[in-house]
Coordinates of C-alpha atoms in Angstrom, one line a residue:
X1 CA 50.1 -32.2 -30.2
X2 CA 53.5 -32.2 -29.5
X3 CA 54.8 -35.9 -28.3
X4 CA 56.8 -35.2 -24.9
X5 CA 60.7 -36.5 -24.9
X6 CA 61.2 -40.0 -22.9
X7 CA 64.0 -41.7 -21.8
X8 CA 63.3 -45.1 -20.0
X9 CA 67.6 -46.1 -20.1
X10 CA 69.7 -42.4 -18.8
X11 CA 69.7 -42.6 -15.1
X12 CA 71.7 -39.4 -15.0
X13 CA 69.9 -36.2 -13.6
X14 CA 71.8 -34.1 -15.3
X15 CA 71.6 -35.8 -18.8
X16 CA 67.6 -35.5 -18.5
X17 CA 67.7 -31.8 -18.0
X18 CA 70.0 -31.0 -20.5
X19 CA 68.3 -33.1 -23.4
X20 CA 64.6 -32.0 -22.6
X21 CA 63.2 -35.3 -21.5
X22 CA 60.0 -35.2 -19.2
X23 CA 61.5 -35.3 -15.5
X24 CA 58.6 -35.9 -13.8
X25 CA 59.1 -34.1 -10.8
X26 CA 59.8 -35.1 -7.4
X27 CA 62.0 -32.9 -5.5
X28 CA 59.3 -31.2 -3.6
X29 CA 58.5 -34.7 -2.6
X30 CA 62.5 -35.0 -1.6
X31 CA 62.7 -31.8 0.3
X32 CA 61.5 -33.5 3.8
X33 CA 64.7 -36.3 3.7
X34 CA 67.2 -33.6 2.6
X35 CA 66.8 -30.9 5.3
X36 CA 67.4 -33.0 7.8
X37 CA 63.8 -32.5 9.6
X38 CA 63.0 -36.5 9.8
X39 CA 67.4 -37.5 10.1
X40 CA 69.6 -37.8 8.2
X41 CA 70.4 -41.0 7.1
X42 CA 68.1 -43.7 5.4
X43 CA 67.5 -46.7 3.5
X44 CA 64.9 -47.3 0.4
X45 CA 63.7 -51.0 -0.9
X46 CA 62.0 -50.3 -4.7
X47 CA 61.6 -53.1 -7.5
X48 CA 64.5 -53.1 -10.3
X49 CA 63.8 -50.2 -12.7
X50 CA 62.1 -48.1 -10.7
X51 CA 63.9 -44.9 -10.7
X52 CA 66.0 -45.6 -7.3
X53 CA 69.5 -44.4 -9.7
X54 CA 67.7 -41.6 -10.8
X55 CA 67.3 -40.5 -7.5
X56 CA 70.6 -41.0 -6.4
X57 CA 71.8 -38.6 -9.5
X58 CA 69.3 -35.9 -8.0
X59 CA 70.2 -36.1 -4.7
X60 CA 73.8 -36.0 -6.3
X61 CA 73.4 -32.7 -8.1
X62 CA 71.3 -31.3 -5.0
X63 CA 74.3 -31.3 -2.7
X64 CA 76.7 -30.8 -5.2
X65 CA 75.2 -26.9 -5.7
X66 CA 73.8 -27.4 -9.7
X67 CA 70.5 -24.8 -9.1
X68 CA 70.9 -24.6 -12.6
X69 CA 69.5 -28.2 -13.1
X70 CA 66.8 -27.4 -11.1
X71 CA 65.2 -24.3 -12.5
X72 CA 61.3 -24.5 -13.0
X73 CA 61.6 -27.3 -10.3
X74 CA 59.5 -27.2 -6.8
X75 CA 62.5 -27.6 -4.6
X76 CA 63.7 -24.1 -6.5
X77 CA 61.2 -22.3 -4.7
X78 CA 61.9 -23.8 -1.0
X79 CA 64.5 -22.6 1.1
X80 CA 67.6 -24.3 0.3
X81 CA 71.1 -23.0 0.7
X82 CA 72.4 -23.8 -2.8
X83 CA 75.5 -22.0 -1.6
X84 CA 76.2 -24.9 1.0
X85 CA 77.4 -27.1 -1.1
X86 CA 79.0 -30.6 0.1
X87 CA 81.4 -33.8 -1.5
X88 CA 79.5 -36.5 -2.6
X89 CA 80.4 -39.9 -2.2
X90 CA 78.4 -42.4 -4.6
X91 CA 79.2 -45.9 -4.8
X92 CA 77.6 -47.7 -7.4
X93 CA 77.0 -51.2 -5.8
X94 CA 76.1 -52.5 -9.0
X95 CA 78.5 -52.5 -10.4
X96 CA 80.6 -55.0 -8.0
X97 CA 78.8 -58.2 -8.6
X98 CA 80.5 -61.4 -9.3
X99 CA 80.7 -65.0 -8.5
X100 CA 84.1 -65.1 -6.7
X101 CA 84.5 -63.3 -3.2
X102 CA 87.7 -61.9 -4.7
X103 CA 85.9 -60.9 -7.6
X104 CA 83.4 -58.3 -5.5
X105 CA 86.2 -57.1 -3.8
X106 CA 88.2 -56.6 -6.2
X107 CA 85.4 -54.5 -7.5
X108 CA 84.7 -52.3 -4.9
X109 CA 88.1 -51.4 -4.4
X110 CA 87.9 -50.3 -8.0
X111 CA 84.8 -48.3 -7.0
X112 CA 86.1 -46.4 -3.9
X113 CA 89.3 -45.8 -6.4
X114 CA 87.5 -43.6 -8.6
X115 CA 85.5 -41.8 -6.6
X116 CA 88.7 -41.0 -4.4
X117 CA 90.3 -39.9 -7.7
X118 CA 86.8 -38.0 -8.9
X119 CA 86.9 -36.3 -5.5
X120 CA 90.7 -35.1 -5.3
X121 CA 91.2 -37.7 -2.4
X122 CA 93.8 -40.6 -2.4
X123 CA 93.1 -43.9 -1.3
X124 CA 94.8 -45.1 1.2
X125 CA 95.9 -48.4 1.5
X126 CA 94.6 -50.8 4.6
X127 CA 94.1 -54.2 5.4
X128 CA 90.8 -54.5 4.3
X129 CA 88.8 -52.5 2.5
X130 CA 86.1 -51.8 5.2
X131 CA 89.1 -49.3 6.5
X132 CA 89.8 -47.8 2.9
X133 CA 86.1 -47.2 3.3
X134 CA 86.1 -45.3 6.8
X135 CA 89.4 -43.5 5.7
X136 CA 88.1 -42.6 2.7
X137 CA 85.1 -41.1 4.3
X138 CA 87.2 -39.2 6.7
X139 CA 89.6 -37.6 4.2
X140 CA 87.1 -36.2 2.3
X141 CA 85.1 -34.9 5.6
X142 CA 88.3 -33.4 6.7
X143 CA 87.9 -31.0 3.2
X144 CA 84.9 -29.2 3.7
X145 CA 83.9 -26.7 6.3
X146 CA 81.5 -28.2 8.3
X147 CA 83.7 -31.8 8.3
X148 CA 80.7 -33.7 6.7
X149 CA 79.7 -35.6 3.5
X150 CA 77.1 -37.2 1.3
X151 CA 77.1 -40.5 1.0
X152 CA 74.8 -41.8 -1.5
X153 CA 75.1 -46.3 -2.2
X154 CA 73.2 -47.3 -4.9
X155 CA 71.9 -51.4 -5.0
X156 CA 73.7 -52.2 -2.1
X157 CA 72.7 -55.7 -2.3
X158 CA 73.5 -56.5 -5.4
X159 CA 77.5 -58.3 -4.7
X160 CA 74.5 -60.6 -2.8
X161 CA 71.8 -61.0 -5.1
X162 CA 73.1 -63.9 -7.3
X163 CA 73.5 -66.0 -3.9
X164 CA 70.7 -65.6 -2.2
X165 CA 69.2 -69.1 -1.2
X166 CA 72.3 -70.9 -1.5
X167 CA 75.1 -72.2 1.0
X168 CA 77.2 -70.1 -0.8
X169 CA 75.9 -66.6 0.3
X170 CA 77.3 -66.9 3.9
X171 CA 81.1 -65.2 3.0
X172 CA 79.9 -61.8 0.5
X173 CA 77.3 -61.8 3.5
X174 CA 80.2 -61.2 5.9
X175 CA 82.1 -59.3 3.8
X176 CA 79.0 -56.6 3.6
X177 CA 78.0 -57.2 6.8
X178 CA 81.5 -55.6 7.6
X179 CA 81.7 -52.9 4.7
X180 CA 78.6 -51.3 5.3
X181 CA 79.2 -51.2 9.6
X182 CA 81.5 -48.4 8.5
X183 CA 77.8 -46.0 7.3
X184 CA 77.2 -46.5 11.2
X185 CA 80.9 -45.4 12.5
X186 CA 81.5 -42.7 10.1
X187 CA 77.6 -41.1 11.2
X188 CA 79.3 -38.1 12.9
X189 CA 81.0 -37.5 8.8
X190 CA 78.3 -37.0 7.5
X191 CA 75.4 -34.4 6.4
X192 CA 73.1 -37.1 4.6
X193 CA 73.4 -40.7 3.9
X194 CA 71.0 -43.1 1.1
X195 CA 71.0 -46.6 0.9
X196 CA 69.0 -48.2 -1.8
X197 CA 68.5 -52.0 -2.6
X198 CA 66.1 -54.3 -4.3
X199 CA 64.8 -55.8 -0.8
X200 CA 66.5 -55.2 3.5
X201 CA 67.8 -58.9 4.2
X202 CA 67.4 -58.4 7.2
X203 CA 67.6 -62.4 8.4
X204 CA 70.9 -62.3 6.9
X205 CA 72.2 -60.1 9.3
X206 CA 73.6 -57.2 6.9
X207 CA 71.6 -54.7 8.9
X208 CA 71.6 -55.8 12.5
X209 CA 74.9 -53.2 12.2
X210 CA 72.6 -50.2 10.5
X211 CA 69.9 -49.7 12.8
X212 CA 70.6 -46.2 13.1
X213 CA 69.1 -46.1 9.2
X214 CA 65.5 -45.1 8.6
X215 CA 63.7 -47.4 6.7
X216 CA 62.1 -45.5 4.2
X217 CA 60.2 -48.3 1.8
X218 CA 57.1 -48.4 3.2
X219 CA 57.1 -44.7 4.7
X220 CA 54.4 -42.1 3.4
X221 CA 57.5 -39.8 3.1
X222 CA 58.7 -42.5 0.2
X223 CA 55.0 -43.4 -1.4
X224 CA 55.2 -41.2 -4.2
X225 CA 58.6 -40.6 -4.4
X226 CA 59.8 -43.5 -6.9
X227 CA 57.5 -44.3 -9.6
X228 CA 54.2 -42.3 -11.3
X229 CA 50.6 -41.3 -9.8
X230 CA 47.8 -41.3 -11.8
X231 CA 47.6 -37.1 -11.9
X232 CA 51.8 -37.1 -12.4
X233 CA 51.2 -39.6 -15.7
X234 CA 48.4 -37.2 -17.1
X235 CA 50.2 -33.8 -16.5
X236 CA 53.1 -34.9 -18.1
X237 CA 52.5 -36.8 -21.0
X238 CA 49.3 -35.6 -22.3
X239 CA 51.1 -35.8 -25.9
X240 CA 51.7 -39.4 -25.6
X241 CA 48.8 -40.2 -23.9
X242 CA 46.6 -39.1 -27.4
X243 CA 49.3 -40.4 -29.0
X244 CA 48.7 -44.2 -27.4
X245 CA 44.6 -43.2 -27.9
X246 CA 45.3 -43.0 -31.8
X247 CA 47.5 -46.4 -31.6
X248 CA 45.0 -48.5 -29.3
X249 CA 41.9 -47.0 -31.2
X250 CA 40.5 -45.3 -28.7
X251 CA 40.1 -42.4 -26.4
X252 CA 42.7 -41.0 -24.2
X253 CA 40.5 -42.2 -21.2
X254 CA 40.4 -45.4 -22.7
X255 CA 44.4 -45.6 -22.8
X256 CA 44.7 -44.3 -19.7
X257 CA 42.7 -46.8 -18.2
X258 CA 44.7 -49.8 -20.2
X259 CA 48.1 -48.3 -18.9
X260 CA 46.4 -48.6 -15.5
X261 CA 45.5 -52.5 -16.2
X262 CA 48.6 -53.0 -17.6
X263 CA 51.1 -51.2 -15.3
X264 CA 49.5 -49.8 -12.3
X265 CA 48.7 -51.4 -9.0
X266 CA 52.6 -51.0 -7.0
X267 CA 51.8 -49.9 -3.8
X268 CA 54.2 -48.9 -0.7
X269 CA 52.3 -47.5 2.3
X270 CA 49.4 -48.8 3.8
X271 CA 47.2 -46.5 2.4
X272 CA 47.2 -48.3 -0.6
X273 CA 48.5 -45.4 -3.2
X274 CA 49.1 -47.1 -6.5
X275 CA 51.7 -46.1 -8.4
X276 CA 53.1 -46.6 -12.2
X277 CA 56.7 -48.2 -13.1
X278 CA 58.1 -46.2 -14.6
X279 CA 60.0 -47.5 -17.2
X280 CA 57.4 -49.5 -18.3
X281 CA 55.2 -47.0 -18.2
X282 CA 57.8 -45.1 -20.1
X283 CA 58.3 -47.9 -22.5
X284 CA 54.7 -48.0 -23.2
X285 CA 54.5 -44.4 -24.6
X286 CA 57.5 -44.2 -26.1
X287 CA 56.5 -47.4 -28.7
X288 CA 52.6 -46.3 -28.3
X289 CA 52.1 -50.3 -27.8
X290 CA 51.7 -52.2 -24.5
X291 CA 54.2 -55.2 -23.9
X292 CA 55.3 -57.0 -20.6
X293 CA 58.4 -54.6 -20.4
X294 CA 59.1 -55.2 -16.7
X295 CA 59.1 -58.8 -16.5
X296 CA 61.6 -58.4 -19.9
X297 CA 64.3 -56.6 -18.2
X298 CA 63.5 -56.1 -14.7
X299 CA 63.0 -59.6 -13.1
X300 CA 65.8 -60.3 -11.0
X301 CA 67.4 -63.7 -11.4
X302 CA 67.9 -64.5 -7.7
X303 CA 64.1 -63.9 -7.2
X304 CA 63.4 -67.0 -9.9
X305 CA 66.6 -68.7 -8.3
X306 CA 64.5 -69.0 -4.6
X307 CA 61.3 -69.6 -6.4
X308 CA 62.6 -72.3 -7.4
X309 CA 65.2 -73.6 -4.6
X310 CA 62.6 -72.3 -1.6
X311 CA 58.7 -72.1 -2.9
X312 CA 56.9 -69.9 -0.4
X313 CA 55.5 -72.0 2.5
X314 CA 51.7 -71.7 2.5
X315 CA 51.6 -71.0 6.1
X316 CA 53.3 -67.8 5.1
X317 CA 50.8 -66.8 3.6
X318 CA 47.8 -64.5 5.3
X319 CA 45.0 -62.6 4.1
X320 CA 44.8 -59.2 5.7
X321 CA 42.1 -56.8 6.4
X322 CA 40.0 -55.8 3.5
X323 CA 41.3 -59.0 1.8
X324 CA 44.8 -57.8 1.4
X325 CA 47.2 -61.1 1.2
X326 CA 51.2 -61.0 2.1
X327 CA 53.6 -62.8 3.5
X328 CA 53.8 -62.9 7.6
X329 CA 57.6 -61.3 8.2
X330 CA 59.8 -63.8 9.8
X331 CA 57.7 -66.8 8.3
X332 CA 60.1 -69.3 6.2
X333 CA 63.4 -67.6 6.8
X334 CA 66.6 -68.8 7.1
X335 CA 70.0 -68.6 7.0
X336 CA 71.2 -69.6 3.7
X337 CA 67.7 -69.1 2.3
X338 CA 66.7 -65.2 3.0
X339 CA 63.5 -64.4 2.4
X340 CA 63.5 -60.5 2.3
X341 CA 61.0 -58.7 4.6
X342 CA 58.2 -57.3 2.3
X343 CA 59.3 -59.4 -1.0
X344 CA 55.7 -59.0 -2.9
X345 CA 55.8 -55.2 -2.5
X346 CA 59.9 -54.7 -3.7
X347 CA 59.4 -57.1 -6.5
X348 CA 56.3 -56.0 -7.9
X349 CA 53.6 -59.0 -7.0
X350 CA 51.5 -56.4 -5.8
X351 CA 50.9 -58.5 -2.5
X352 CA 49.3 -55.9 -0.2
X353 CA 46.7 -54.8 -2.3
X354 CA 42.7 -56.2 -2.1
X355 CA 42.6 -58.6 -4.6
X356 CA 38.8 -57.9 -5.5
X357 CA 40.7 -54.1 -6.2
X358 CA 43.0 -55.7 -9.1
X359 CA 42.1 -55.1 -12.6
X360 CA 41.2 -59.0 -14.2
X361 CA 43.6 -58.4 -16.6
X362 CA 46.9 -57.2 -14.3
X363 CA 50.4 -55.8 -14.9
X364 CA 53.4 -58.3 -15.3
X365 CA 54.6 -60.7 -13.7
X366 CA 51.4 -61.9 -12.7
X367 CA 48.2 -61.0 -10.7
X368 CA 45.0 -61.8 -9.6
X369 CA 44.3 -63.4 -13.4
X370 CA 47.0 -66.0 -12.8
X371 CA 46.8 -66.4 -8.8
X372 CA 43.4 -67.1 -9.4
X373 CA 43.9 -69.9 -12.9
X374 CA 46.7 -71.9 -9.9
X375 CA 43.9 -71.6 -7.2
X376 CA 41.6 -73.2 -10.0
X377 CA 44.0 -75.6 -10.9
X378 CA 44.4 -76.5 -7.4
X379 CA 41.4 -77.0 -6.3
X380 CA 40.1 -79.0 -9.6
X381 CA 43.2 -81.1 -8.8
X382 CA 41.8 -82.2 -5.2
X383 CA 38.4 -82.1 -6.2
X384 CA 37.5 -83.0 -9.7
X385 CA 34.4 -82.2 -11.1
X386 CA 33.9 -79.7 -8.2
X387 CA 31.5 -76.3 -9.0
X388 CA 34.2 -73.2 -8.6
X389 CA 31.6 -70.9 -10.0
X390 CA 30.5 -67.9 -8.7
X391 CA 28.4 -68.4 -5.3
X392 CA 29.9 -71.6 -5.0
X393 CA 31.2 -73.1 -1.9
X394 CA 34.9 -74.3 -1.6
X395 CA 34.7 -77.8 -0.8
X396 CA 36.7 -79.2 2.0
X397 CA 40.0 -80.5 0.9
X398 CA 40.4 -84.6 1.1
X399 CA 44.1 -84.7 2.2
X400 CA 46.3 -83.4 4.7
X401 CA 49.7 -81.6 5.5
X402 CA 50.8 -79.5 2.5
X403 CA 48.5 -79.9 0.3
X404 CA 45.5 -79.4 2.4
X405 CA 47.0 -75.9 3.1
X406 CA 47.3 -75.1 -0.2
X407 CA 43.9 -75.9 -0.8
X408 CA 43.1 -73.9 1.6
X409 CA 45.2 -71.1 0.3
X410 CA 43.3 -71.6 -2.9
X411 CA 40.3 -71.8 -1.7
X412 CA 40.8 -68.6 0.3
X413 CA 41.6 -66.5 -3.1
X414 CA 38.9 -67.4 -4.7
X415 CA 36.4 -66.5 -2.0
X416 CA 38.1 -63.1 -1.8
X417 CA 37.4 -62.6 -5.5
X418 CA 33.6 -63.0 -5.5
X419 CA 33.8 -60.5 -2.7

């Protein structure tokens, strides 16, 4: 059998149809956001390396007209007016990081310089670059027809990310808070509008200007639109899937079932949907060997940074219906210290899902394996010598404040895994 094409590194819609590689496809699954029946302008929290640049690239090549890109695709067969085609302005956010305030702006003025010079549009010069921004906007809006655009910003948090939990975030917090009010005055401009980010910092205030955006991360219009489903993995890589069988010494069910252990279990509405990554998943098939490729290249420093500046505060933590455990939103936040709404679910912790549900042996970074080895650890560090066995009660914990509530935390997981 013929092994299917896979690229985990080309986030280029374009490059993916013209080499061959498997596009899994979600335009079908776009169709709702881009023809304006639900608005018109949104915002989308995934995990790192999860397809969100992809995305943008579709979207890209959508409004920019390309049919030809998508022949064979579902969104070929809907009614879309390839004929109305509109400028597209895509700023790469990630590309403006750095550890000066002069630095990120320094960068983003470098951005919005070549997309004015991609587009045919100058630049034109302002006091601050929040007005290059809106000008920018408008120029191009004044070029088309129906005086709109696209505007399509890609990790939009990331001139933040490397600050997050420290003193030090409070002036690149301003300076986007002030940036991205321009998506809000420029609405009229234009026809559609993405935002896409690792997490909504919403404590930090960035937002508070963008309310008019609809939060799409948690939306069953957005479940299946980043990452793979179970059916999706086996209809398009039924090559590699034998081809991991032969590798693992097994069956294709049998593979299929260790990709699952190994890299299902992200889920983003609350009917519990599990998706794959998809570069690990992609990663996996293209070496025919299973590795931790996520937590290799995907963890974001700033997450480890608060983990270890701000540990979670156990009283954050709750254990849902159906013994679902998350983090209450709002608990522990702070200025200087921004715990993003939802952080288990954008970073891949696979908070929100039953533990007693989790495969024993679970996808990196972590799981219900390791939660469960630190509740052990905790509790044998109260109580010595105490049975943790199956059937066994949780003892009461000897000591108060902190660490009687992590006890209890403890305590709580391992009840919900003999469930």
């Amino acid at each position: 059998m013929e092994l299917e094409r896979i690229a985990t590194n080309t986030y280029d819609f374009e490059n993916v149809r013209r080499n061959r590689y498997v596009y899994v496809d979600k335009t079908g699954l776009m169709y709702p956001l881009v023809d304006g029946s639900i608005g018109n302008q949104f915002f989308l929290s995934r995990p790192r390396r999860f397809g969100k640049s992809l995305l943008i690239s579709t979207i890209q090549k959508l409004f920019e007209g390309r049919r030809d890109l998508f022949e064979g695709l579902a969104i070929d067969s809907l009614p879309w007016d390839w004929e109305e085609t509109y400028p597209v302005l895509r700023l790469d956010m990630s590309l403006c990081s750095g550890e000066l305030l002069g630095e990120v702006e320094a960068a983003v003025t470098s951005t919005l310089q070549r997309e004015s010079e991609r587009l045919g549009v100058p630049l034109r010069d302002a006091e601050n670059l929040s007005d290059r921004f809106a000008w920018l906007i408008e120029d191009l809006a004044d070029t088309t027809p129906s005086g709109q655009i696209v505007l399509l910003i890609d990790e939009y948090d990331k001139p933040l990310t490397r600050w997050v939990g420290t003193p030090e975030v409070a002036p690149f917090q301003a300076f986007l808070k002030s940036f991205y009010s321009i998506v809000k005055l420029t609405e009229s401009k234009q026809r559609f509008c993405l935002m896409t980010g690792v997490s909504k910092f919403s404590r930090v205030s960035i937002f508070s200007d963008l309310n008019n955006l609809t939060d799409l991360t948690m939306s069953p219009y957005a479940t299946e639109i980043l990452g793979y489903t179970h059916d999706e993995v086996r209809a398009n890589f039924p090559g590699r899937l034998a081809a991991l069988a032969d590798s693992l010494h097994t069956d294709v069910d049998g593979a299929f079932e260790e990709l699952v252990r190994m890299y299902d279990g992200y889920c983003f509405d609350e009917r519990m949907v599990p998706v794959f990554n998809p570069v690990s998943l992609g990663s996996a098939l293209r070496d025919l060997r299973l590795s931790s490729y996520w937590f290799e290249t995907g963890t974001p420093g700033w997450l480890m940074s608060y983990a270890k500046k701000a540990p979670i505060d156990p009283d954050g933590l709750e254990v849902g219906g159906g013994g679902a455990w998350h983090l209450r939103a709002g608990r522990a936040l702070h200025a200087g210290r921004p715990l993003p709404d939802g952080l288990p679910h954008r970073q891949g912790i696979r908070a929100g899902r039953p533990l007693a549900d989790i495969p024993a042996r679970l996808p990196q970074p972590g799981g219900r394996g390791r939660l469960l080895r630190v509740a052990r650890g905790r509790l044998h560090g109260c109580c010595p010598g105490a049975d943790l066995g199956l059937g066994a009660r949780v003892p009461p914990c000897p000591r108060r404040g902190r660490r009687g509530r992590l006890h209890g935390v403890a305590g709580e997981l391992l009840r919900l895994d003999r469930l």
